[in-house]
PDB file of C-alpha atoms in Angstrom:
ATOM      1  CA  UNK A 150     -30.032  16.920   1.985  1.00 48.00           C
ATOM      2  CA  UNK A 151     -28.865  13.544   2.859  1.00 60.00           C
ATOM      3  CA  UNK A 152     -25.597  13.653   5.054  1.00 60.00           C
ATOM      4  CA  UNK A 153     -25.667  16.870   5.760  1.00 65.00           C
ATOM      5  CA  UNK A 154     -28.577  16.793   8.332  1.00 69.00           C
ATOM      6  CA  UNK A 155     -28.731  17.623  12.090  1.00 75.00           C
ATOM      7  CA  UNK A 156     -28.184  14.988  14.576  1.00 78.00           C
ATOM      8  CA  UNK A 157     -30.458  12.724  14.397  1.00 84.00           C
ATOM      9  CA  UNK A 158     -30.003  10.125  17.157  1.00 86.00           C
ATOM     10  CA  UNK A 159     -33.061   7.639  15.702  1.00 87.00           C
ATOM     11  CA  UNK A 160     -31.855   8.983  12.275  1.00 85.00           C
ATOM     12  CA  UNK A 161     -30.414   5.395  10.779  1.00 85.00           C
ATOM     13  CA  UNK A 162     -29.862   4.239   7.079  1.00 85.00           C
ATOM     14  CA  UNK A 163     -31.899   1.696   5.620  1.00 83.00           C
ATOM     15  CA  UNK A 164     -30.032  -0.875   3.446  1.00 83.00           C
ATOM     16  CA  UNK A 165     -31.260   0.959   0.268  1.00 88.00           C
ATOM     17  CA  UNK A 166     -29.899   4.231   1.312  1.00 89.00           C
ATOM     18  CA  UNK A 167     -26.456   3.108   2.085  1.00 89.00           C
ATOM     19  CA  UNK A 168     -26.600   0.824  -1.394  1.00 90.00           C
ATOM     20  CA  UNK A 169     -27.641   4.196  -3.005  1.00 92.00           C
ATOM     21  CA  UNK A 170     -24.263   6.035  -0.978  1.00 89.00           C
ATOM     22  CA  UNK A 171     -21.785   3.814  -2.791  1.00 90.00           C
ATOM     23  CA  UNK A 172     -23.807   3.873  -5.876  1.00 93.00           C
ATOM     24  CA  UNK A 173     -23.167   7.587  -5.567  1.00 92.00           C
ATOM     25  CA  UNK A 174     -19.802   7.956  -4.487  1.00 91.00           C
ATOM     26  CA  UNK A 175     -18.903   4.944  -7.636  1.00 92.00           C
ATOM     27  CA  UNK A 176     -20.313   7.072  -9.771  1.00 94.00           C
ATOM     28  CA  UNK A 177     -18.399  10.077  -8.585  1.00 93.00           C
ATOM     29  CA  UNK A 178     -14.897   8.113  -8.631  1.00 90.00           C
ATOM     30  CA  UNK A 179     -15.515   6.881 -12.415  1.00 92.00           C
ATOM     31  CA  UNK A 180     -16.615  10.651 -13.138  1.00 94.00           C
ATOM     32  CA  UNK A 181     -13.452  11.679 -12.656  1.00 93.00           C
ATOM     33  CA  UNK A 182     -11.840   9.565 -14.906  1.00 90.00           C
ATOM     34  CA  UNK A 183      -9.105   8.423 -12.159  1.00 83.00           C
ATOM     35  CA  UNK A 184     -10.578   5.551 -10.795  1.00 81.00           C
ATOM     36  CA  UNK A 185     -11.013   1.897 -12.412  1.00 79.00           C
ATOM     37  CA  UNK A 186     -13.727  -0.047 -10.097  1.00 83.00           C
ATOM     38  CA  UNK A 187     -13.872  -3.588 -10.803  1.00 82.00           C
ATOM     39  CA  UNK A 188     -16.106  -5.373  -8.703  1.00 83.00           C
ATOM     40  CA  UNK A 189     -16.544  -9.000  -8.068  1.00 85.00           C
ATOM     41  CA  UNK A 190     -13.338  -9.385  -8.902  1.00 86.00           C
ATOM     42  CA  UNK A 191     -10.236 -11.182  -7.478  1.00 83.00           C
ATOM     43  CA  UNK A 192      -6.270  -9.204  -7.578  1.00 79.00           C
ATOM     44  CA  UNK A 193      -3.080 -11.689  -7.456  1.00 82.00           C
ATOM     45  CA  UNK A 194       0.101  -8.982  -7.615  1.00 75.00           C
ATOM     46  CA  UNK A 195       2.847 -10.223  -9.953  1.00 76.00           C
ATOM     47  CA  UNK A 196       5.936  -7.423  -9.691  1.00 71.00           C
ATOM     48  CA  UNK A 197       5.088  -4.310 -10.326  1.00 73.00           C
ATOM     49  CA  UNK A 198       2.083  -5.721 -12.328  1.00 80.00           C
ATOM     50  CA  UNK A 199      -1.263  -7.994 -11.319  1.00 82.00           C
ATOM     51  CA  UNK A 200      -3.542  -9.829 -12.800  1.00 88.00           C
ATOM     52  CA  UNK A 201      -7.467  -9.714 -12.650  1.00 89.00           C
ATOM     53  CA  UNK A 202      -9.929 -11.934 -12.515  1.00 91.00           C
ATOM     54  CA  UNK A 203     -13.541 -11.442 -12.781  1.00 90.00           C
ATOM     55  CA  UNK A 204     -15.710 -14.205 -11.122  1.00 87.00           C
ATOM     56  CA  UNK A 205     -16.906 -15.626 -14.979  1.00 88.00           C
ATOM     57  CA  UNK A 206     -12.949 -16.564 -15.342  1.00 89.00           C
ATOM     58  CA  UNK A 207     -12.046 -13.068 -17.372  1.00 91.00           C
ATOM     59  CA  UNK A 208      -8.412 -12.355 -16.945  1.00 92.00           C
ATOM     60  CA  UNK A 209      -6.893  -8.679 -17.133  1.00 90.00           C
ATOM     61  CA  UNK A 210      -3.228  -7.556 -16.912  1.00 90.00           C
ATOM     62  CA  UNK A 211      -2.517  -4.012 -15.096  1.00 84.00           C
ATOM     63  CA  UNK A 212       0.048  -2.089 -13.997  1.00 83.00           C
ATOM     64  CA  UNK A 213      -0.904   0.628 -11.494  1.00 77.00           C
ATOM     65  CA  UNK A 214       0.652   3.218  -9.685  1.00 79.00           C
ATOM     66  CA  UNK A 215      -0.685   2.068  -6.498  1.00 80.00           C
ATOM     67  CA  UNK A 216      -3.024  -0.772  -5.265  1.00 78.00           C
ATOM     68  CA  UNK A 217      -5.183  -0.422  -2.568  1.00 79.00           C
ATOM     69  CA  UNK A 218      -5.904  -3.787  -0.901  1.00 78.00           C
ATOM     70  CA  UNK A 219      -7.195  -4.762   2.506  1.00 78.00           C
ATOM     71  CA  UNK A 220      -5.628  -7.484   4.822  1.00 77.00           C
ATOM     72  CA  UNK A 221      -8.134  -8.413   7.497  1.00 73.00           C
ATOM     73  CA  UNK A 222      -8.939 -11.409   9.029  1.00 69.00           C
ATOM     74  CA  UNK A 223     -13.172 -10.763   9.147  1.00 72.00           C
ATOM     75  CA  UNK A 224     -15.085 -13.054   8.057  1.00 75.00           C
ATOM     76  CA  UNK A 225     -19.006 -13.137   7.842  1.00 81.00           C
ATOM     77  CA  UNK A 226     -21.945 -16.101   7.303  1.00 88.00           C
ATOM     78  CA  UNK A 227     -22.591 -14.526   3.373  1.00 86.00           C
ATOM     79  CA  UNK A 228     -19.267 -14.831   2.601  1.00 83.00           C
ATOM     80  CA  UNK A 229     -18.860 -18.819   3.877  1.00 87.00           C
ATOM     81  CA  UNK A 230     -19.516 -21.942   4.985  1.00 91.00           C
ATOM     82  CA  UNK A 231     -20.993 -22.302   8.662  1.00 93.00           C
ATOM     83  CA  UNK A 232     -18.004 -23.050  11.013  1.00 91.00           C
ATOM     84  CA  UNK A 233     -19.414 -26.203  11.884  1.00 94.00           C
ATOM     85  CA  UNK A 234     -20.251 -28.879  10.140  1.00 95.00           C
ATOM     86  CA  UNK A 235     -24.506 -29.069   9.411  1.00 96.00           C
ATOM     87  CA  UNK A 236     -26.122 -32.621   8.701  1.00 96.00           C
ATOM     88  CA  UNK A 237     -27.848 -32.959   5.478  1.00 94.00           C
ATOM     89  CA  UNK A 238     -31.569 -32.191   6.331  1.00 92.00           C
ATOM     90  CA  UNK A 239     -31.238 -29.346   8.517  1.00 94.00           C
ATOM     91  CA  UNK A 240     -31.344 -25.916   6.934  1.00 94.00           C
ATOM     92  CA  UNK A 241     -28.780 -23.203   8.160  1.00 95.00           C
ATOM     93  CA  UNK A 242     -28.665 -19.793   6.309  1.00 94.00           C
ATOM     94  CA  UNK A 243     -26.505 -16.873   7.252  1.00 94.00           C
ATOM     95  CA  UNK A 244     -28.413 -13.992   8.847  1.00 91.00           C
ATOM     96  CA  UNK A 245     -28.866 -12.136   5.956  1.00 86.00           C
ATOM     97  CA  UNK A 246     -31.234 -14.769   3.817  1.00 85.00           C
ATOM     98  CA  UNK A 247     -33.632 -14.858   6.226  1.00 84.00           C
ATOM     99  CA  UNK A 248     -35.536 -11.831   5.056  1.00 79.00           C
ATOM    100  CA  UNK A 249     -39.183 -13.060   5.069  1.00 82.00           C
ATOM    101  CA  UNK A 250     -39.315 -16.045   7.937  1.00 83.00           C
ATOM    102  CA  UNK A 251     -41.216 -18.751   7.182  1.00 88.00           C
ATOM    103  CA  UNK A 252     -39.700 -21.738   9.416  1.00 92.00           C
ATOM    104  CA  UNK A 253     -41.549 -23.066  12.285  1.00 93.00           C
ATOM    105  CA  UNK A 254     -38.872 -22.242  14.642  1.00 96.00           C
ATOM    106  CA  UNK A 255     -35.232 -20.531  14.882  1.00 97.00           C
ATOM    107  CA  UNK A 256     -31.783 -21.048  16.805  1.00 97.00           C
ATOM    108  CA  UNK A 257     -29.710 -18.349  16.020  1.00 97.00           C
ATOM    109  CA  UNK A 258     -25.701 -18.906  16.611  1.00 96.00           C
ATOM    110  CA  UNK A 259     -23.753 -16.435  17.842  1.00 92.00           C
ATOM    111  CA  UNK A 260     -23.862 -13.698  20.633  1.00 89.00           C
ATOM    112  CA  UNK A 261     -22.278 -10.714  19.051  1.00 89.00           C
ATOM    113  CA  UNK A 262     -23.822  -7.978  17.273  1.00 91.00           C
ATOM    114  CA  UNK A 263     -25.123  -9.836  14.068  1.00 92.00           C
ATOM    115  CA  UNK A 264     -26.913 -12.306  16.765  1.00 95.00           C
ATOM    116  CA  UNK A 265     -28.784  -9.336  18.545  1.00 95.00           C
ATOM    117  CA  UNK A 266     -29.712  -8.638  14.711  1.00 94.00           C
ATOM    118  CA  UNK A 267     -31.286 -12.339  13.830  1.00 95.00           C
ATOM    119  CA  UNK A 268     -32.995 -12.247  17.094  1.00 97.00           C
ATOM    120  CA  UNK A 269     -34.438  -8.058  16.863  1.00 95.00           C
ATOM    121  CA  UNK A 270     -34.991  -9.097  13.052  1.00 94.00           C
ATOM    122  CA  UNK A 271     -37.317 -11.992  13.494  1.00 96.00           C
ATOM    123  CA  UNK A 272     -39.008 -11.033  16.393  1.00 96.00           C
ATOM    124  CA  UNK A 273     -40.175  -7.901  13.987  1.00 94.00           C
ATOM    125  CA  UNK A 274     -41.436  -9.709  11.750  1.00 93.00           C
ATOM    126  CA  UNK A 275     -43.748 -11.344  13.496  1.00 95.00           C
ATOM    127  CA  UNK A 276     -42.325 -14.559  14.915  1.00 96.00           C
ATOM    128  CA  UNK A 277     -42.978 -15.994  18.746  1.00 96.00           C
ATOM    129  CA  UNK A 278     -40.453 -15.630  20.869  1.00 96.00           C
ATOM    130  CA  UNK A 279     -41.227 -19.150  21.693  1.00 96.00           C
ATOM    131  CA  UNK A 280     -39.998 -19.812  18.661  1.00 97.00           C
ATOM    132  CA  UNK A 281     -36.510 -18.410  19.129  1.00 97.00           C
ATOM    133  CA  UNK A 282     -33.859 -20.084  21.140  1.00 98.00           C
ATOM    134  CA  UNK A 283     -30.398 -18.330  20.720  1.00 98.00           C
ATOM    135  CA  UNK A 284     -27.026 -19.581  21.308  1.00 97.00           C
ATOM    136  CA  UNK A 285     -24.994 -16.853  23.592  1.00 95.00           C
ATOM    137  CA  UNK A 286     -21.447 -19.066  24.276  1.00 91.00           C
ATOM    138  CA  UNK A 287     -20.380 -15.533  26.271  1.00 89.00           C
ATOM    139  CA  UNK A 288     -22.044 -13.097  27.480  1.00 92.00           C
ATOM    140  CA  UNK A 289     -20.510  -9.497  26.180  1.00 92.00           C
ATOM    141  CA  UNK A 290     -20.751  -5.257  26.717  1.00 94.00           C
ATOM    142  CA  UNK A 291     -22.629  -3.566  24.022  1.00 95.00           C
ATOM    143  CA  UNK A 292     -23.423   0.262  23.555  1.00 94.00           C
ATOM    144  CA  UNK A 293     -27.024   1.622  24.364  1.00 94.00           C
ATOM    145  CA  UNK A 294     -27.808   4.116  21.736  1.00 92.00           C
ATOM    146  CA  UNK A 295     -30.036   5.841  23.656  1.00 90.00           C
ATOM    147  CA  UNK A 296     -28.359   5.455  26.616  1.00 89.00           C
ATOM    148  CA  UNK A 297     -25.215   7.204  24.931  1.00 88.00           C
ATOM    149  CA  UNK A 298     -27.703  10.418  24.157  1.00 87.00           C
ATOM    150  CA  UNK A 299     -30.800  10.018  25.999  1.00 86.00           C
ATOM    151  CA  UNK A 300     -32.543  13.372  23.776  1.00 85.00           C
ATOM    152  CA  UNK A 301     -33.132  12.111  19.861  1.00 85.00           C
ATOM    153  CA  UNK A 302     -31.638  15.957  18.266  1.00 83.00           C
ATOM    154  CA  UNK A 303     -29.928  17.559  20.818  1.00 80.00           C
ATOM    155  CA  UNK A 304     -26.740  17.347  23.555  1.00 77.00           C
ATOM    156  CA  UNK A 305     -24.446  15.002  21.904  1.00 74.00           C
ATOM    157  CA  UNK A 306     -21.747  16.539  23.474  1.00 80.00           C
ATOM    158  CA  UNK A 307     -23.239  16.768  26.939  1.00 79.00           C
ATOM    159  CA  UNK A 308     -23.635  13.211  26.560  1.00 77.00           C
ATOM    160  CA  UNK A 309     -19.931  12.539  25.225  1.00 78.00           C
ATOM    161  CA  UNK A 310     -19.193  13.874  28.371  1.00 84.00           C
ATOM    162  CA  UNK A 311     -20.339  11.219  30.838  1.00 81.00           C
ATOM    163  CA  UNK A 312     -17.857   9.016  29.276  1.00 84.00           C
ATOM    164  CA  UNK A 313     -14.971  10.987  31.277  1.00 84.00           C
ATOM    165  CA  UNK A 314     -15.940   9.812  34.914  1.00 84.00           C
ATOM    166  CA  UNK A 315     -16.273   6.072  34.202  1.00 84.00           C
ATOM    167  CA  UNK A 316     -12.642   6.632  32.488  1.00 86.00           C
ATOM    168  CA  UNK A 317     -11.183   8.635  35.369  1.00 88.00           C
ATOM    169  CA  UNK A 318     -12.669   6.490  38.519  1.00 87.00           C
ATOM    170  CA  UNK A 319     -11.363   3.059  36.542  1.00 89.00           C
ATOM    171  CA  UNK A 320      -8.813   0.945  37.447  1.00 90.00           C
ATOM    172  CA  UNK A 321      -8.808  -1.428  34.844  1.00 91.00           C
ATOM    173  CA  UNK A 322     -10.886  -2.041  31.818  1.00 88.00           C
ATOM    174  CA  UNK A 323     -13.284  -4.021  33.575  1.00 92.00           C
ATOM    175  CA  UNK A 324     -14.076  -0.605  35.970  1.00 93.00           C
ATOM    176  CA  UNK A 325     -14.218   1.742  32.856  1.00 91.00           C
ATOM    177  CA  UNK A 326     -17.611  -0.904  31.348  1.00 92.00           C
ATOM    178  CA  UNK A 327     -18.876  -1.260  34.728  1.00 93.00           C
ATOM    179  CA  UNK A 328     -18.872   2.730  35.133  1.00 92.00           C
ATOM    180  CA  UNK A 329     -20.325   2.787  31.572  1.00 92.00           C
ATOM    181  CA  UNK A 330     -23.108   0.560  32.778  1.00 93.00           C
ATOM    182  CA  UNK A 331     -23.679   2.531  36.008  1.00 90.00           C
ATOM    183  CA  UNK A 332     -24.259   5.298  33.773  1.00 88.00           C
ATOM    184  CA  UNK A 333     -26.263   3.688  31.388  1.00 90.00           C
ATOM    185  CA  UNK A 334     -24.089   3.634  28.710  1.00 91.00           C
ATOM    186  CA  UNK A 335     -23.662   0.127  28.284  1.00 93.00           C
ATOM    187  CA  UNK A 336     -25.266  -2.833  29.016  1.00 96.00           C
ATOM    188  CA  UNK A 337     -24.819  -6.489  29.335  1.00 95.00           C
ATOM    189  CA  UNK A 338     -27.488  -9.331  27.464  1.00 93.00           C
ATOM    190  CA  UNK A 339     -27.959 -11.104  31.400  1.00 92.00           C
ATOM    191  CA  UNK A 340     -27.214  -8.210  33.853  1.00 90.00           C
ATOM    192  CA  UNK A 341     -27.456 -10.389  36.872  1.00 84.00           C
ATOM    193  CA  UNK A 342     -24.097 -12.522  35.888  1.00 84.00           C
ATOM    194  CA  UNK A 343     -20.269 -12.183  35.870  1.00 89.00           C
ATOM    195  CA  UNK A 344     -19.034  -9.128  34.185  1.00 93.00           C
ATOM    196  CA  UNK A 345     -18.670 -10.109  30.602  1.00 92.00           C
ATOM    197  CA  UNK A 346     -15.170 -10.025  29.041  1.00 88.00           C
ATOM    198  CA  UNK A 347     -15.549  -8.915  25.730  1.00 86.00           C
ATOM    199  CA  UNK A 348     -16.785  -5.481  23.947  1.00 86.00           C
ATOM    200  CA  UNK A 349     -16.320  -5.312  20.344  1.00 83.00           C
ATOM    201  CA  UNK A 350     -18.193  -2.178  19.919  1.00 86.00           C
ATOM    202  CA  UNK A 351     -21.778  -3.397  19.388  1.00 90.00           C
ATOM    203  CA  UNK A 352     -24.794  -0.381  19.567  1.00 93.00           C
ATOM    204  CA  UNK A 353     -28.167  -1.268  20.062  1.00 95.00           C
ATOM    205  CA  UNK A 354     -31.494   0.452  22.081  1.00 94.00           C
ATOM    206  CA  UNK A 355     -33.003  -0.128  24.941  1.00 95.00           C
ATOM    207  CA  UNK A 356     -35.801  -1.268  22.657  1.00 95.00           C
ATOM    208  CA  UNK A 357     -33.326  -4.329  21.840  1.00 96.00           C
ATOM    209  CA  UNK A 358     -31.980  -5.115  24.710  1.00 96.00           C
ATOM    210  CA  UNK A 359     -35.826  -5.817  26.100  1.00 97.00           C
ATOM    211  CA  UNK A 360     -36.226  -8.237  22.669  1.00 97.00           C
ATOM    212  CA  UNK A 361     -33.297 -10.212  22.902  1.00 97.00           C
ATOM    213  CA  UNK A 362     -33.348 -10.786  26.973  1.00 96.00           C
ATOM    214  CA  UNK A 363     -37.041 -11.929  26.508  1.00 97.00           C
ATOM    215  CA  UNK A 364     -35.636 -15.042  23.816  1.00 97.00           C
ATOM    216  CA  UNK A 365     -34.582 -18.050  25.697  1.00 96.00           C
ATOM    217  CA  UNK A 366     -31.009 -18.281  25.739  1.00 96.00           C
ATOM    218  CA  UNK A 367     -28.641 -21.276  25.664  1.00 97.00           C
ATOM    219  CA  UNK A 368     -25.189 -20.708  27.276  1.00 95.00           C
ATOM    220  CA  UNK A 369     -23.800 -24.339  27.172  1.00 96.00           C
ATOM    221  CA  UNK A 370     -20.781 -23.042  24.785  1.00 93.00           C
ATOM    222  CA  UNK A 371     -19.802 -22.544  20.820  1.00 93.00           C
ATOM    223  CA  UNK A 372     -21.890 -25.242  18.679  1.00 95.00           C
ATOM    224  CA  UNK A 373     -19.972 -28.273  17.497  1.00 95.00           C
ATOM    225  CA  UNK A 374     -21.867 -30.255  14.886  1.00 97.00           C
ATOM    226  CA  UNK A 375     -25.756 -29.166  14.389  1.00 97.00           C
ATOM    227  CA  UNK A 376     -27.097 -33.152  13.650  1.00 96.00           C
ATOM    228  CA  UNK A 377     -30.526 -33.857  12.565  1.00 95.00           C
ATOM    229  CA  UNK A 378     -33.072 -33.457  16.007  1.00 95.00           C
ATOM    230  CA  UNK A 379     -29.902 -31.562  17.974  1.00 96.00           C
ATOM    231  CA  UNK A 380     -26.865 -28.854  18.136  1.00 97.00           C
ATOM    232  CA  UNK A 381     -24.203 -30.793  19.665  1.00 97.00           C
ATOM    233  CA  UNK A 382     -22.364 -28.118  21.956  1.00 97.00           C
ATOM    234  CA  UNK A 383     -19.223 -27.770  23.692  1.00 95.00           C
ATOM    235  CA  UNK A 384     -20.565 -28.575  27.011  1.00 96.00           C
ATOM    236  CA  UNK A 385     -24.240 -30.432  26.549  1.00 97.00           C
ATOM    237  CA  UNK A 386     -26.562 -30.960  23.418  1.00 97.00           C
ATOM    238  CA  UNK A 387     -29.692 -28.931  22.006  1.00 97.00           C
ATOM    239  CA  UNK A 388     -32.940 -30.517  21.086  1.00 97.00           C
ATOM    240  CA  UNK A 389     -34.377 -29.042  17.633  1.00 96.00           C
ATOM    241  CA  UNK A 390     -37.918 -29.820  16.205  1.00 94.00           C
ATOM    242  CA  UNK A 391     -38.164 -30.513  12.440  1.00 93.00           C
ATOM    243  CA  UNK A 392     -38.497 -28.331  10.678  1.00 92.00           C
ATOM    244  CA  UNK A 393     -36.530 -25.746  12.967  1.00 95.00           C
ATOM    245  CA  UNK A 394     -33.879 -23.510  10.395  1.00 96.00           C
ATOM    246  CA  UNK A 395     -30.669 -22.727  11.922  1.00 97.00           C
ATOM    247  CA  UNK A 396     -29.096 -19.141  12.086  1.00 96.00           C
ATOM    248  CA  UNK A 397     -25.351 -18.717  11.416  1.00 96.00           C
ATOM    249  CA  UNK A 398     -24.644 -15.596  13.008  1.00 94.00           C
ATOM    250  CA  UNK A 399     -21.014 -16.351  13.709  1.00 91.00           C
ATOM    251  CA  UNK A 400     -17.750 -14.441  13.211  1.00 81.00           C
ATOM    252  CA  UNK A 401     -14.602 -14.878  14.272  1.00 70.00           C
ATOM    253  CA  UNK A 402     -15.137 -18.525  14.857  1.00 66.00           C
ATOM    254  CA  UNK A 403     -11.322 -20.137  15.270  1.00 66.00           C
ATOM    255  CA  UNK A 404     -10.362 -17.155  17.484  1.00 64.00           C
ATOM    256  CA  UNK A 405     -10.616 -17.082  21.442  1.00 61.00           C
ATOM    257  CA  UNK A 406     -14.180 -15.231  22.642  1.00 56.00           C
ATOM    258  CA  UNK A 407     -12.360 -12.371  23.745  1.00 52.00           C
ATOM    259  CA  UNK A 408      -9.222 -11.600  21.099  1.00 57.00           C
ATOM    260  CA  UNK A 409      -9.449  -8.373  19.334  1.00 56.00           C
ATOM    261  CA  UNK A 410     -10.883 -10.141  16.439  1.00 56.00           C
ATOM    262  CA  UNK A 411     -10.131  -8.135  13.152  1.00 55.00           C
ATOM    263  CA  UNK A 412      -7.693  -5.998  14.675  1.00 56.00           C
ATOM    264  CA  UNK A 413      -4.578  -7.752  15.708  1.00 60.00           C
ATOM    265  CA  UNK A 414      -4.002  -9.098  11.555  1.00 62.00           C
ATOM    266  CA  UNK A 415      -0.212  -7.701  10.980  1.00 69.00           C
ATOM    267  CA  UNK A 416       2.917  -7.299  13.023  1.00 75.00           C
ATOM    268  CA  UNK A 417       4.870  -4.400  14.157  1.00 76.00           C
ATOM    269  CA  UNK A 418       6.531  -3.403  11.211  1.00 83.00           C
ATOM    270  CA  UNK A 419       3.440  -3.352   9.227  1.00 85.00           C
ATOM    271  CA  UNK A 420       2.855  -0.124   7.285  1.00 90.00           C
ATOM    272  CA  UNK A 421      -0.545   0.981   5.665  1.00 92.00           C
ATOM    273  CA  UNK A 422       1.597   3.674   2.619  1.00 93.00           C
ATOM    274  CA  UNK A 423       4.289   2.442   0.301  1.00 90.00           C
ATOM    275  CA  UNK A 424       5.591   3.718  -3.288  1.00 87.00           C
ATOM    276  CA  UNK A 425       3.042   1.303  -5.353  1.00 83.00           C
ATOM    277  CA  UNK A 426       0.624  -0.291  -2.430  1.00 84.00           C
ATOM    278  CA  UNK A 427      -1.996   1.191  -0.102  1.00 89.00           C
ATOM    279  CA  UNK A 428      -2.978  -1.763   2.604  1.00 86.00           C
ATOM    280  CA  UNK A 429      -6.031  -1.456   4.534  1.00 84.00           C
ATOM    281  CA  UNK A 430      -5.872  -3.319   7.491  1.00 78.00           C
ATOM    282  CA  UNK A 431      -5.560  -2.871  11.530  1.00 80.00           C
ATOM    283  CA  UNK A 432      -7.809  -0.476  11.967  1.00 82.00           C
ATOM    284  CA  UNK A 433      -6.745   3.351  13.097  1.00 86.00           C
ATOM    285  CA  UNK A 434      -9.277   3.824  15.526  1.00 83.00           C
ATOM    286  CA  UNK A 435     -11.615   1.403  17.905  1.00 77.00           C
ATOM    287  CA  UNK A 436     -15.684   0.593  16.570  1.00 78.00           C
ATOM    288  CA  UNK A 437     -15.555   3.128  13.773  1.00 82.00           C
ATOM    289  CA  UNK A 438     -13.457   1.036  10.015  1.00 82.00           C
ATOM    290  CA  UNK A 439     -15.151   3.620   7.553  1.00 85.00           C
ATOM    291  CA  UNK A 440     -13.637   6.364   9.551  1.00 90.00           C
ATOM    292  CA  UNK A 441     -10.000   4.530   9.810  1.00 89.00           C
ATOM    293  CA  UNK A 442     -10.605   3.983   5.891  1.00 89.00           C
ATOM    294  CA  UNK A 443     -11.614   7.983   5.599  1.00 92.00           C
ATOM    295  CA  UNK A 444      -8.811   8.599   7.285  1.00 94.00           C
ATOM    296  CA  UNK A 445      -6.448   6.705   5.567  1.00 94.00           C
ATOM    297  CA  UNK A 446      -7.646   8.517   2.452  1.00 92.00           C
ATOM    298  CA  UNK A 447      -7.042  12.113   3.560  1.00 95.00           C
ATOM    299  CA  UNK A 448      -3.482  11.400   4.218  1.00 96.00           C
ATOM    300  CA  UNK A 449      -3.104  10.017   0.995  1.00 94.00           C
ATOM    301  CA  UNK A 450      -4.381  12.857  -0.733  1.00 92.00           C
ATOM    302  CA  UNK A 451      -2.983  15.724   1.579  1.00 95.00           C
ATOM    303  CA  UNK A 452      -0.010  14.511   2.009  1.00 94.00           C
ATOM    304  CA  UNK A 453       3.384  13.600   0.354  1.00 92.00           C
ATOM    305  CA  UNK A 454       6.099  11.290   1.449  1.00 95.00           C
ATOM    306  CA  UNK A 455       4.899   7.899   2.463  1.00 95.00           C
ATOM    307  CA  UNK A 456       7.236   7.440   5.328  1.00 95.00           C
ATOM    308  CA  UNK A 457       5.137  10.402   6.691  1.00 96.00           C
ATOM    309  CA  UNK A 458       1.857   9.220   6.337  1.00 96.00           C
ATOM    310  CA  UNK A 459       2.763   5.898   8.267  1.00 94.00           C
ATOM    311  CA  UNK A 460       4.420   7.980  10.919  1.00 94.00           C
ATOM    312  CA  UNK A 461       0.966   9.577  11.890  1.00 93.00           C
ATOM    313  CA  UNK A 462      -0.964   5.906  11.978  1.00 91.00           C
ATOM    314  CA  UNK A 463      -1.472   3.689  15.070  1.00 86.00           C
ATOM    315  CA  UNK A 464      -2.966   0.883  15.340  1.00 81.00           C
ATOM    316  CA  UNK A 465      -5.798  -0.517  17.962  1.00 71.00           C
ATOM    317  CA  UNK A 466      -3.753  -3.744  19.852  1.00 63.00           C
ATOM    318  CA  UNK A 467      -3.994  -5.388  22.803  1.00 55.00           C
ATOM    319  CA  UNK A 468      -3.887  -8.298  24.498  1.00 51.00           C
TER     320      UNK A 468
END
């Protein structure tokens, strides 16, 4: 049954499978009679009550025993306009609106996992490497899925053991990254350049690393503006042809590249659990937000005292 398979490195869930999973979870919640699910609805706390407003303007007052809310500075391209001005006559879309590529050329903006996904999607869809330009302001480290687990279906714990020599022999975080690169666990986009200072847990296959290295990369800083016929960058200009589609795959555009974007969102006094709320915000572990949410749910379902639950939560932070 799905969800009870043996470990398989290449058994990755498709988009429809992820959606189907959450539909099943929501159905189980609703069947319990204890969970009221309001999708496409905003929430505004007003004392002990809360005002719910749907996207079409309908409002409802509720008095929940506990309200679960999120506190995060994470934004993705599909939830906001491009973070740089785009002139009339130039088409710019978020990466999830690509679907079937049909433009004459493409410029992908964003050097993180979303940028990698956009480049690989275009190549997998038959777009020529000559038709793709990738704006990469900063190099970054990425996990190699088939470097961590060379065997597809076995050797999970043996592979995990390869992490420890790099940790034990390192004198600082850069030494850790270089040690993992030596083990074939991590890689950078540009192997001959200065080691990156950014590592946010993106995971790709070696074949995808070859793909992203096959397209033209522009390293002139972030995009300042998109104008007819050119993209203005912090350190130069990139000419673009008529009919070029600019693909927005950016995140954390207002933050410094090496900031722990999405993690450092609260102060030291922040608590997840209180008498009337559960605040999902800072992650309890690196690189796996789903696990962080699952740990929070486990504590809520298993323990009674909020102070005790909060005492078990340690947030990821760093400079």
